[in-house]
């Protein structure tokens, strides 16, 4: 059964989107301001540093918007949004601003399909990536009844307060900033009929099992 949604979740969702986009959009603004300060007679084409900053930041903002649209919006819930789409969205973002890589093949998840399946996988991958503060590897393996998601790397861990937020055990007004993504993931997974359960962890490894809720 899906959890009831506290209206305050709308506030943290909006705040999370703004927070995630603030850095790349702010960098675009900085690049534009730098060019403006150079004056109308400046050779803008020669100022590759400012233009490179604008281009890289715009790509990062676009990649993050596409990721959030699929994970938090309605697009990812479509039946035709599958594991390959989830991997593509993650790769687009990780390749720009992260030391996290993916080591799994969408074709190996042959039975993971249907409405919401790709969205659920994308949400699980986002939670896994946040368990890798110093970079690492995300792996997905198909098992009976669901998927095993593993995040391995230096200091990889699922912190207890993040786990509590993921499982809906923390009141929304008490959510620390670093738990917001996990809390939203847990809420959306439940809403679409999925559950992400933490597995036994060890040093340098965090693992989750993603399945359809009974």
Coordinates of C-alpha atoms in Angstrom, one line a residue:
X1 CA 0.0 0.0 0.0
X2 CA 1.3 3.4 -0.9
X3 CA 2.2 5.8 1.9
X4 CA 0.0 8.9 2.4
X5 CA 1.7 12.0 1.0
X6 CA 2.4 14.8 3.5
X7 CA 1.9 18.2 1.8
X8 CA 5.4 19.1 3.0
X9 CA 6.8 16.7 0.5
X10 CA 5.8 19.1 -2.2
X11 CA 8.0 21.7 -0.6
X12 CA 11.0 19.5 -0.3
X13 CA 10.5 18.2 -3.8
X14 CA 10.6 21.8 -5.2
X15 CA 13.6 22.6 -3.0
X16 CA 15.5 19.5 -4.2
X17 CA 14.9 20.4 -7.8
X18 CA 16.1 24.0 -7.3
X19 CA 19.1 22.7 -5.3
X20 CA 20.1 20.3 -8.0
X21 CA 19.9 22.9 -10.7
X22 CA 21.4 25.8 -8.8
X23 CA 25.0 24.8 -9.3
X24 CA 25.1 24.3 -13.1
X25 CA 22.8 27.2 -13.8
X26 CA 24.8 29.4 -11.5
X27 CA 27.9 28.5 -13.5
X28 CA 26.2 29.4 -16.7
X29 CA 25.4 32.8 -15.2
X30 CA 29.0 33.3 -14.1
X31 CA 30.3 32.6 -17.6
X32 CA 27.8 35.0 -19.1
X33 CA 28.7 37.7 -16.6
X34 CA 32.4 37.2 -17.3
X35 CA 31.8 37.8 -21.0
X36 CA 29.6 40.8 -20.3
X37 CA 32.4 42.4 -18.2
X38 CA 34.8 42.0 -21.1
X39 CA 32.8 44.6 -23.0
X40 CA 31.2 44.7 -26.4
X41 CA 34.5 45.0 -28.2
X42 CA 36.0 41.9 -26.7
X43 CA 36.8 38.8 -28.8
X44 CA 34.3 36.5 -27.2
X45 CA 35.3 33.6 -29.5
X46 CA 38.8 33.7 -28.1
X47 CA 37.7 33.5 -24.5
X48 CA 37.4 29.7 -24.6
X49 CA 37.5 29.4 -20.8
X50 CA 34.2 31.3 -20.3
X51 CA 32.6 29.6 -23.3
X52 CA 33.7 26.1 -22.1
X53 CA 32.2 26.9 -18.6
X54 CA 28.9 27.9 -20.1
X55 CA 28.8 24.8 -22.4
X56 CA 29.7 22.3 -19.7
X57 CA 27.3 23.8 -17.2
X58 CA 24.5 23.9 -19.7
X59 CA 25.1 20.2 -20.5
X60 CA 25.1 19.3 -16.8
X61 CA 21.8 21.2 -16.2
X62 CA 20.2 19.5 -19.2
X63 CA 21.3 16.1 -18.1
X64 CA 20.1 16.6 -14.6
X65 CA 16.7 17.9 -15.8
X66 CA 16.2 14.9 -18.1
X67 CA 17.1 12.6 -15.2
X68 CA 14.7 14.3 -12.7
X69 CA 11.9 14.4 -15.3
X70 CA 12.2 10.6 -15.7
X71 CA 12.7 9.8 -12.0
X72 CA 10.4 12.3 -10.4
X73 CA 8.0 13.1 -13.2
X74 CA 5.5 11.0 -15.1
X75 CA 7.6 10.1 -18.1
X76 CA 9.6 7.4 -16.4
X77 CA 6.4 5.6 -15.4
X78 CA 5.5 4.7 -19.0
X79 CA 5.8 1.0 -20.0
X80 CA 8.3 1.9 -22.8
X81 CA 10.7 3.5 -20.4
X82 CA 12.9 0.5 -19.5
X83 CA 16.4 -0.4 -18.1
X84 CA 18.2 0.9 -21.2
X85 CA 16.5 4.3 -20.7
X86 CA 17.4 4.3 -17.0
X87 CA 21.0 3.5 -17.8
X88 CA 21.2 6.2 -20.5
X89 CA 19.8 8.9 -18.1
X90 CA 22.3 7.9 -15.4
X91 CA 25.3 7.8 -17.8
X92 CA 24.4 11.2 -19.2
X93 CA 24.7 12.8 -15.7
X94 CA 27.5 10.6 -14.2
X95 CA 29.7 11.2 -17.2
X96 CA 29.6 15.0 -16.6
X97 CA 29.9 15.5 -12.9
X98 CA 30.7 12.3 -11.1
X99 CA 33.4 9.6 -10.4
X100 CA 30.7 7.0 -10.4
X101 CA 30.5 4.5 -13.3
X102 CA 28.0 1.8 -14.2
X103 CA 28.9 -1.8 -14.8
X104 CA 25.8 -3.6 -15.9
X105 CA 24.0 -4.3 -19.2
X106 CA 20.3 -3.5 -19.8
X107 CA 19.9 -6.6 -21.9
X108 CA 20.7 -8.8 -18.8
X109 CA 17.5 -7.5 -17.2
X110 CA 15.2 -9.3 -19.6
X111 CA 12.3 -9.8 -17.2
X112 CA 12.4 -6.3 -15.7
X113 CA 9.7 -4.5 -17.7
X114 CA 6.2 -3.0 -17.5
X115 CA 4.8 0.2 -16.3
X116 CA 7.1 1.9 -13.8
X117 CA 9.9 -0.7 -14.0
X118 CA 12.4 1.7 -15.6
X119 CA 11.4 4.5 -13.3
X120 CA 11.9 2.3 -10.2
X121 CA 15.3 1.2 -11.5
X122 CA 16.4 4.8 -12.1
X123 CA 15.3 5.8 -8.6
X124 CA 17.3 2.9 -7.1
X125 CA 20.4 3.8 -9.1
X126 CA 20.1 7.4 -7.8
X127 CA 20.0 6.1 -4.2
X128 CA 23.0 3.9 -5.0
X129 CA 25.0 6.7 -6.5
X130 CA 24.6 8.7 -3.4
X131 CA 26.2 5.9 -1.4
X132 CA 29.4 6.6 -3.2
X133 CA 30.8 9.9 -1.9
X134 CA 34.3 9.2 -3.4
X135 CA 33.2 7.5 -6.5
X136 CA 32.8 3.9 -7.3
X137 CA 30.8 1.4 -9.4
X138 CA 27.1 0.7 -9.7
X139 CA 26.1 -2.8 -10.6
X140 CA 22.7 -4.3 -11.2
X141 CA 22.0 -8.1 -11.3
X142 CA 18.7 -9.8 -12.0
X143 CA 17.6 -12.3 -9.4
X144 CA 14.5 -14.2 -8.5
X145 CA 11.6 -11.7 -7.8
X146 CA 13.7 -8.6 -8.5
X147 CA 17.0 -6.8 -8.9
X148 CA 20.1 -6.5 -6.8
X149 CA 21.7 -3.1 -6.9
X150 CA 25.3 -2.8 -5.5
X151 CA 27.3 0.3 -4.9
X152 CA 31.0 -0.4 -4.3
X153 CA 33.8 2.0 -3.8
X154 CA 35.9 3.8 -1.2
X155 CA 33.8 4.7 1.8
X156 CA 30.7 3.3 0.1
X157 CA 27.9 3.2 2.7
X158 CA 24.2 3.7 3.3
X159 CA 24.1 5.9 6.4
X160 CA 21.5 5.0 9.0
X161 CA 19.6 8.3 8.8
X162 CA 19.5 8.0 5.0
X163 CA 18.1 4.4 5.3
X164 CA 15.4 5.7 7.7
X165 CA 14.4 8.3 5.2
X166 CA 14.3 5.8 2.3
X167 CA 12.0 3.5 4.3
X168 CA 9.7 6.3 5.3
X169 CA 10.6 6.2 9.0
X170 CA 11.5 9.9 9.3
X171 CA 8.8 12.6 9.5
X172 CA 9.2 15.0 6.6
X173 CA 9.8 18.0 8.9
X174 CA 12.7 16.2 10.4
X175 CA 14.5 15.2 7.1
X176 CA 18.1 16.4 7.0
X177 CA 19.1 17.9 3.6
X178 CA 21.2 14.9 2.7
X179 CA 18.2 12.5 3.0
X180 CA 15.8 14.3 0.7
X181 CA 16.6 12.3 -2.4
X182 CA 16.2 9.0 -0.6
X183 CA 12.9 10.1 1.0
X184 CA 11.5 11.1 -2.4
X185 CA 12.7 7.8 -3.9
X186 CA 11.0 5.7 -1.2
X187 CA 7.8 7.7 -1.6
X188 CA 7.7 7.4 -5.4
X189 CA 8.6 3.7 -5.4
X190 CA 5.8 2.9 -3.0
X191 CA 3.4 5.0 -5.1
X192 CA 4.2 3.0 -8.2
X193 CA 4.1 -0.4 -6.5
X194 CA 7.8 -1.1 -5.8
X195 CA 10.0 -1.4 -2.8
X196 CA 13.7 -0.9 -2.3
X197 CA 15.1 -2.8 0.6
X198 CA 18.6 -2.3 2.0
X199 CA 20.7 -5.5 2.2
X200 CA 23.5 -6.3 4.6
X201 CA 26.3 -3.8 4.1
X202 CA 30.0 -4.2 4.5
X203 CA 32.9 -1.7 4.3
X204 CA 33.0 -0.3 0.8
X205 CA 29.7 -1.8 -0.3
X206 CA 26.1 -0.8 -0.1
X207 CA 23.4 -3.1 -1.6
X208 CA 19.7 -2.9 -2.2
X209 CA 17.0 -5.3 -3.5
X210 CA 14.4 -3.8 -5.8
X211 CA 11.1 -5.6 -6.2
X212 CA 7.5 -5.2 -7.0
X213 CA 5.5 -4.7 -3.8
X214 CA 3.0 -7.4 -3.0

